[in-house]
Amino acid sequence: MTTSPTRASLERAIQNGEFVLHYQPKISLATGSVVGAEALVRWNVGATIVSPDDFLPLAEESGLLHDLTLGLLDQVLDATASISNASPGFALSMNVAPDDLAANVISGRISKALERQSIEARNLQIEITESAVMSNVETVRDDLLRLEALGVKVLMDDFGTGYSSIDRLSQLPFSSLKLDQGVVKRMGTSRRNLEVVKASISMARELRMTSIAEGVESSGAYDLLIANGCEEAQGYWIARPMSLDELHGFIDSPPLFGGSQIGRVHHAILDLLHFRKCLVDAVFCSADGTAHALPSVMYPETGEDVEASRVGAWYFGSGRNLQGTHAYRAIESPLRSLHEEGRRLLESLDDAAVVGDGNARLVRLDALVEELISLMHQLERELVVARVP
Ligand code: C2E
Ligand code: CA
Ligand code: CA
């Protein structure tokens, strides 16, 4: 833009509908398919397109951001309705600032759209940056909780730049961590920088959040993220932000992106070890006959349902697209047995007759764990071979 924007020019532009959204696709790293897009605002001034960094700060300072956001939300709701008709699993995300959330207006509007059934909650997501959230926790908490209650996912944007404590992070209803593009770009420059990305992906996994990397600018970065089990990616190497029409075309015939679960299989192995470790701890701590005094949080998730356990959630969920491999099919039976064994083991912790029998029970458990790990290693090898052209 040749001249700097003023409050008056921004106000006029809002009234004239000069703010439009461009959409940048997001890819599933497990399958290579398009799973969503992020809406990014642009200001059309004649033939010039002005980027948000050049007008959002003024909009915020001059109190116009809220009106701007509400106009964009209407555009996002329309786009969500039009895309989800053709692609039911597709999710559009929209950026908001803390002030936007202060008066519960965002959740109110979305709630109305859901009532009208013009959109489904799973097709819409909200992004808010880590630093904005952390300096405005009290302002944003209510609206975020309302959005969560509506079933709209909230993504923490620019993760890695805002010093969030893991405690705070786990108290707000985020469903995903978007790794900051600076963090992602530096990943390939040193082992230490790569460890930062790996730790962020692990943290997302531990908190049962989706990991999304942005700023993916090369096939090397794309591969590294797959290898480390990151779930989704966005960046210039995949696609630049585009118009809604172009996005429809992109969804219908995306360029071919490779996808693999190799990093996710490694995570499943870690989850398996974690499951075993929880059971070992429970047996260890109950060895003096005081199992009833143990806090339930130290037990692994062995509810009735194997599909709700960590490994099960992967195996029966996104892991399903590995059904074509031998190892995948062989995993189900020992996985169910392990879950059952774990459940029985926990049930018997308070039983005086079996206290002291910890070793024998762990031997049975370990045989299953070892069988499963061996199958998962086989699965990894099958995935490596599948990649070789
Ligand atoms: P963001 O939310 O982190 O969005 C990602 C930005 O990185 C976008 O810039 C996108 O075009 C750019 N980008 C994506 N992939 C790559 C890549 O591979 N390399 C590089 N170098 N850049 C990449 P954009 O569209 O200029 O937006 C800048 C920021 O403005 C956004 O950062 C977001 O914080 C804010 N913003 C954009 N649209 C909105 C909006 O509607 N509302 C609000 N409140 N903020 C918005
Ligand atoms: Ca964003
Ligand atoms: Ca970002």
PDB file of N, CA and C and ligand atoms in Angstrom, residues 38 40 95 127 157-158 178 214, ligand 2:
ATOM      1  N   GLU A  38      -6.823 -22.579   6.533  1.00  0.00           N
ATOM      2  CA  GLU A  38      -6.876 -21.431   7.443  1.00  0.00           C
ATOM      3  C   GLU A  38      -7.315 -20.203   6.658  1.00  0.00           C
ATOM      4  N   LEU A  40      -7.310 -16.341   6.030  1.00  0.00           N
ATOM      5  CA  LEU A  40      -6.393 -15.229   6.310  1.00  0.00           C
ATOM      6  C   LEU A  40      -6.915 -13.973   5.629  1.00  0.00           C
ATOM      7  N   ASN A  95      -8.785 -16.913  12.454  1.00  0.00           N
ATOM      8  CA  ASN A  95      -7.977 -16.284  13.505  1.00  0.00           C
ATOM      9  C   ASN A  95      -8.802 -15.271  14.287  1.00  0.00           C
ATOM     10  N   GLU A 127      -8.532 -20.081  15.743  1.00  0.00           N
ATOM     11  CA  GLU A 127      -7.106 -20.014  16.096  1.00  0.00           C
ATOM     12  C   GLU A 127      -6.857 -18.769  16.935  1.00  0.00           C
ATOM     13  N   ASP A 157      -2.241 -21.028  18.326  1.00  0.00           N
ATOM     14  CA  ASP A 157      -1.420 -20.607  17.198  1.00  0.00           C
ATOM     15  C   ASP A 157      -0.030 -20.172  17.684  1.00  0.00           C
ATOM     16  N   ASP A 158       0.942 -20.223  16.787  1.00  0.00           N
ATOM     17  CA  ASP A 158       2.305 -19.734  17.065  1.00  0.00           C
ATOM     18  C   ASP A 158       2.881 -20.359  18.319  1.00  0.00           C
ATOM     19  N   LYS A 178      -0.470 -25.388  17.124  1.00  0.00           N
ATOM     20  CA  LYS A 178       0.140 -25.064  15.836  1.00  0.00           C
ATOM     21  C   LYS A 178       1.551 -24.593  16.101  1.00  0.00           C
ATOM     22  N   GLU A 214       3.255 -25.161  10.857  1.00  0.00           N
ATOM     23  CA  GLU A 214       3.075 -24.194   9.773  1.00  0.00           C
ATOM     24  C   GLU A 214       4.426 -23.687   9.302  1.00  0.00           C
TER      25      GLU A 214
HETATM   26 CA    CA B   2      -3.199 -18.569  12.463  1.00  0.00          CA
END
